[in-house]
mmCIF file of C-alpha atoms in Angstrom:
data_model
loop_
_atom_site.group_PDB
_atom_site.id
_atom_site.type_symbol
_atom_site.label_atom_id
_atom_site.label_comp_id
_atom_site.label_asym_id
_atom_site.label_seq_id
_atom_site.Cartn_x
_atom_site.Cartn_y
_atom_site.Cartn_z
ATOM 1 C CA MET R 1489 87.196 117.310 79.076
ATOM 2 C CA ILE R 1490 86.227 116.608 82.543
ATOM 3 C CA GLN R 1491 82.828 115.107 81.692
ATOM 4 C CA ARG R 1492 84.301 112.839 79.545
ATOM 5 C CA LYS R 1493 84.659 109.026 80.942
ATOM 6 C CA GLN R 1494 88.397 109.171 81.219
ATOM 7 C CA SER R 1495 88.938 112.284 82.694
ATOM 8 C CA LEU R 1496 86.208 111.252 85.777
ATOM 9 C CA LEU R 1497 88.697 108.150 85.816
ATOM 10 C CA LEU R 1498 91.682 109.996 86.040
ATOM 11 C CA LEU R 1499 89.786 112.596 89.013
ATOM 12 C CA SER R 1500 89.444 109.515 90.648
ATOM 13 C CA ILE R 1501 92.939 108.466 90.475
ATOM 14 C CA ALA R 1502 94.064 112.053 91.906
ATOM 15 C CA LEU R 1503 91.283 111.647 95.007
ATOM 16 C CA PHE R 1504 92.481 108.273 95.759
ATOM 17 C CA SER R 1505 95.893 109.521 95.883
ATOM 18 C CA SER R 1506 95.093 112.387 97.870
ATOM 19 C CA LEU R 1507 93.248 110.012 100.447
ATOM 20 C CA LEU R 1508 96.268 107.702 100.399
ATOM 21 C CA LEU R 1509 98.287 110.701 102.255
ATOM 22 C CA PHE R 1510 95.922 111.036 105.052
ATOM 23 C CA LEU R 1511 94.727 107.516 105.584
ATOM 24 C CA PRO R 1512 96.290 105.390 108.322
ATOM 25 C CA TYR R 1513 98.256 102.651 106.721
ATOM 26 C CA ALA R 1514 99.273 100.856 109.940
ATOM 27 C CA GLU R 1515 98.485 101.438 113.333
ATOM 28 C CA ILE R 1516 101.550 100.737 115.757
ATOM 29 C CA THR R 1517 101.613 99.875 119.617
ATOM 30 C CA LEU R 1518 104.230 100.744 121.404
ATOM 31 C CA ILE R 1519 104.034 99.371 125.409
ATOM 32 C CA ASP R 1520 101.411 101.892 125.934
ATOM 33 C CA LYS R 1521 101.336 104.192 123.164
ATOM 34 C CA LYS R 1522 99.639 103.778 120.000
ATOM 35 C CA PHE R 1523 100.663 105.426 116.753
ATOM 36 C CA GLU R 1524 98.573 105.671 113.377
ATOM 37 C CA LEU R 1525 101.274 105.715 110.632
ATOM 38 C CA ALA R 1526 100.000 107.442 107.227
ATOM 39 C CA LEU R 1527 101.875 109.023 104.220
ATOM 40 C CA ILE R 1528 102.438 111.972 105.605
ATOM 41 C CA PRO R 1529 105.111 112.154 107.823
ATOM 42 C CA THR R 1530 104.473 112.996 111.235
ATOM 43 C CA GLY R 1531 108.049 112.379 113.027
ATOM 44 C CA THR R 1532 106.724 110.744 115.863
ATOM 45 C CA ILE R 1533 108.209 107.420 114.371
ATOM 46 C CA GLN R 1534 111.518 106.854 112.795
ATOM 47 C CA THR R 1535 110.649 105.802 109.054
ATOM 48 C CA ASN R 1536 113.293 104.517 106.547
ATOM 49 C CA SER R 1537 113.836 105.388 102.559
ATOM 50 C CA ALA R 1538 111.022 103.055 101.362
ATOM 51 C CA PHE R 1539 108.815 105.242 102.894
ATOM 52 C CA SER R 1540 110.073 108.305 101.208
ATOM 53 C CA ILE R 1541 110.135 106.479 98.027
ATOM 54 C CA ALA R 1542 106.281 105.515 98.715
ATOM 55 C CA ILE R 1543 105.293 108.861 99.647
ATOM 56 C CA ALA R 1544 107.256 110.131 96.182
ATOM 57 C CA LEU R 1545 105.576 107.454 94.087
ATOM 58 C CA ASN R 1546 102.159 108.763 95.494
ATOM 59 C CA PHE R 1547 102.762 112.257 94.558
ATOM 60 C CA LEU R 1548 104.342 111.247 90.847
ATOM 61 C CA ILE R 1549 100.599 109.523 90.497
ATOM 62 C CA LEU R 1550 98.983 112.354 91.845
ATOM 63 C CA SER R 1551 100.702 114.724 89.341
ATOM 64 C CA LEU R 1552 100.636 112.476 86.385
ATOM 65 C CA SER R 1553 96.387 112.098 86.632
ATOM 66 C CA PHE R 1554 96.080 115.792 86.811
ATOM 67 C CA ALA R 1555 98.265 116.162 83.996
ATOM 68 C CA THR R 1556 97.002 113.513 81.906
ATOM 69 C CA ILE R 1557 93.454 115.031 82.347
ATOM 70 C CA PHE R 1558 94.393 118.176 80.480
ATOM 71 C CA LEU R 1559 96.434 116.488 77.982
ATOM 72 C CA TYR R 1560 93.145 115.570 75.730
ATOM 73 C CA LYS R 1561 94.176 116.424 72.814
ATOM 74 C CA LYS R 1562 97.580 114.409 73.075
ATOM 75 C CA ARG R 1563 95.901 110.888 73.133
ATOM 76 C CA GLU R 1564 98.804 108.744 72.360
ATOM 77 C CA LEU R 1565 100.785 110.868 75.453
ATOM 78 C CA GLN R 1566 97.537 110.483 77.646
ATOM 79 C CA LEU R 1567 97.922 106.276 77.101
ATOM 80 C CA LYS R 1568 101.535 106.403 77.676
ATOM 81 C CA LEU R 1569 100.881 108.503 80.932
ATOM 82 C CA CYS R 1570 98.003 106.118 81.677
ATOM 83 C CA TYR R 1571 100.531 103.269 81.645
ATOM 84 C CA THR R 1572 102.822 104.894 83.760
ATOM 85 C CA ILE R 1573 100.360 105.146 86.341
ATOM 86 C CA CYS R 1574 99.664 101.633 86.088
ATOM 87 C CA VAL R 1575 103.157 100.932 86.404
ATOM 88 C CA THR R 1576 103.791 102.994 89.037
ATOM 89 C CA GLY R 1577 100.584 102.107 90.947
ATOM 90 C CA LEU R 1578 101.912 98.295 90.953
ATOM 91 C CA VAL R 1579 105.220 99.331 92.495
ATOM 92 C CA LEU R 1580 103.537 101.135 94.859
ATOM 93 C CA LEU R 1581 101.074 98.612 96.133
ATOM 94 C CA GLY R 1582 104.208 96.096 96.278
ATOM 95 C CA LEU R 1583 106.220 98.883 98.626
ATOM 96 C CA ILE R 1584 102.720 99.314 101.086
ATOM 97 C CA ILE R 1585 102.204 95.300 101.113
ATOM 98 C CA PHE R 1586 105.727 94.320 101.242
ATOM 99 C CA THR R 1587 107.901 96.536 102.778
ATOM 100 C CA PRO R 1588 108.160 97.721 106.813
ATOM 101 C CA PHE R 1589 108.461 101.729 106.461
ATOM 102 C CA PHE R 1590 110.075 101.602 109.758
ATOM 103 C CA GLU R 1591 112.243 99.815 112.171
ATOM 104 C CA LEU R 1592 110.769 97.327 114.079
ATOM 105 C CA LYS R 1593 111.564 97.256 118.023
ATOM 106 C CA GLU R 1594 111.269 94.808 120.632
ATOM 107 C CA GLY R 1595 107.924 95.321 122.273
ATOM 108 C CA MET R 1596 106.342 96.800 118.929
ATOM 109 C CA GLN R 1597 103.315 95.450 117.398
ATOM 110 C CA VAL R 1598 102.358 96.597 114.108
ATOM 111 C CA THR R 1599 98.514 96.122 112.515
ATOM 112 C CA LYS R 1600 98.423 97.005 108.666
ATOM 113 C CA GLY R 1601 95.253 98.017 107.675
ATOM 114 C CA PHE R 1602 93.565 96.905 104.475
ATOM 115 C CA ILE R 1603 92.016 99.815 102.920
ATOM 116 C CA THR R 1604 95.374 101.402 101.550
ATOM 117 C CA PRO R 1605 96.142 98.425 99.525
ATOM 118 C CA ILE R 1606 92.604 98.510 98.229
ATOM 119 C CA PHE R 1607 92.972 102.159 97.118
ATOM 120 C CA VAL R 1608 95.853 101.799 95.264
ATOM 121 C CA ALA R 1609 94.340 98.822 93.523
ATOM 122 C CA VAL R 1610 91.630 100.838 92.389
ATOM 123 C CA MET R 1611 93.926 103.351 91.446
ATOM 124 C CA ILE R 1612 95.326 100.807 89.271
ATOM 125 C CA VAL R 1613 92.173 99.530 87.555
ATOM 126 C CA ASP R 1614 90.899 102.989 87.066
ATOM 127 C CA SER R 1615 93.936 103.851 85.121
ATOM 128 C CA PHE R 1616 93.958 100.950 83.034
ATOM 129 C CA VAL R 1617 90.155 101.407 82.036
ATOM 130 C CA ALA R 1618 90.753 105.040 81.360
ATOM 131 C CA SER R 1619 93.455 103.944 78.995
ATOM 132 C CA LEU R 1620 90.803 101.647 77.018
ATOM 133 C CA PHE R 1621 88.095 104.621 76.875
ATOM 134 C CA ILE R 1622 91.369 106.738 75.527
ATOM 135 C CA LYS R 1623 91.721 104.194 72.764
#
């Protein structure tokens, strides 16, 4: 089960998804204070509904990757779940790149990191390669 190639790839998806919760997505500078925004809400910055959707999509990817690992006898369902992880990852990547997760106020500077989109892209590629190994 765990020693198969697709299971290792799905486990790496779960690991990257867990890391996304804690890695800073953006650094926000407001006059003299600096805040780091990760996918775990801290309450210091007012976020919008897109932030909640991104958190939900990340948890969906995390739970689907674990579920897919343990469905090793149902290959058709594993394939469908891998494709679902790919599509969900694409939506999450679009949200991370194009959607601001907070209201921009006057005097606020935002610096987005590049690690978070790279992790999501690696998750998408891992899911696609895992689906190839499942076939």
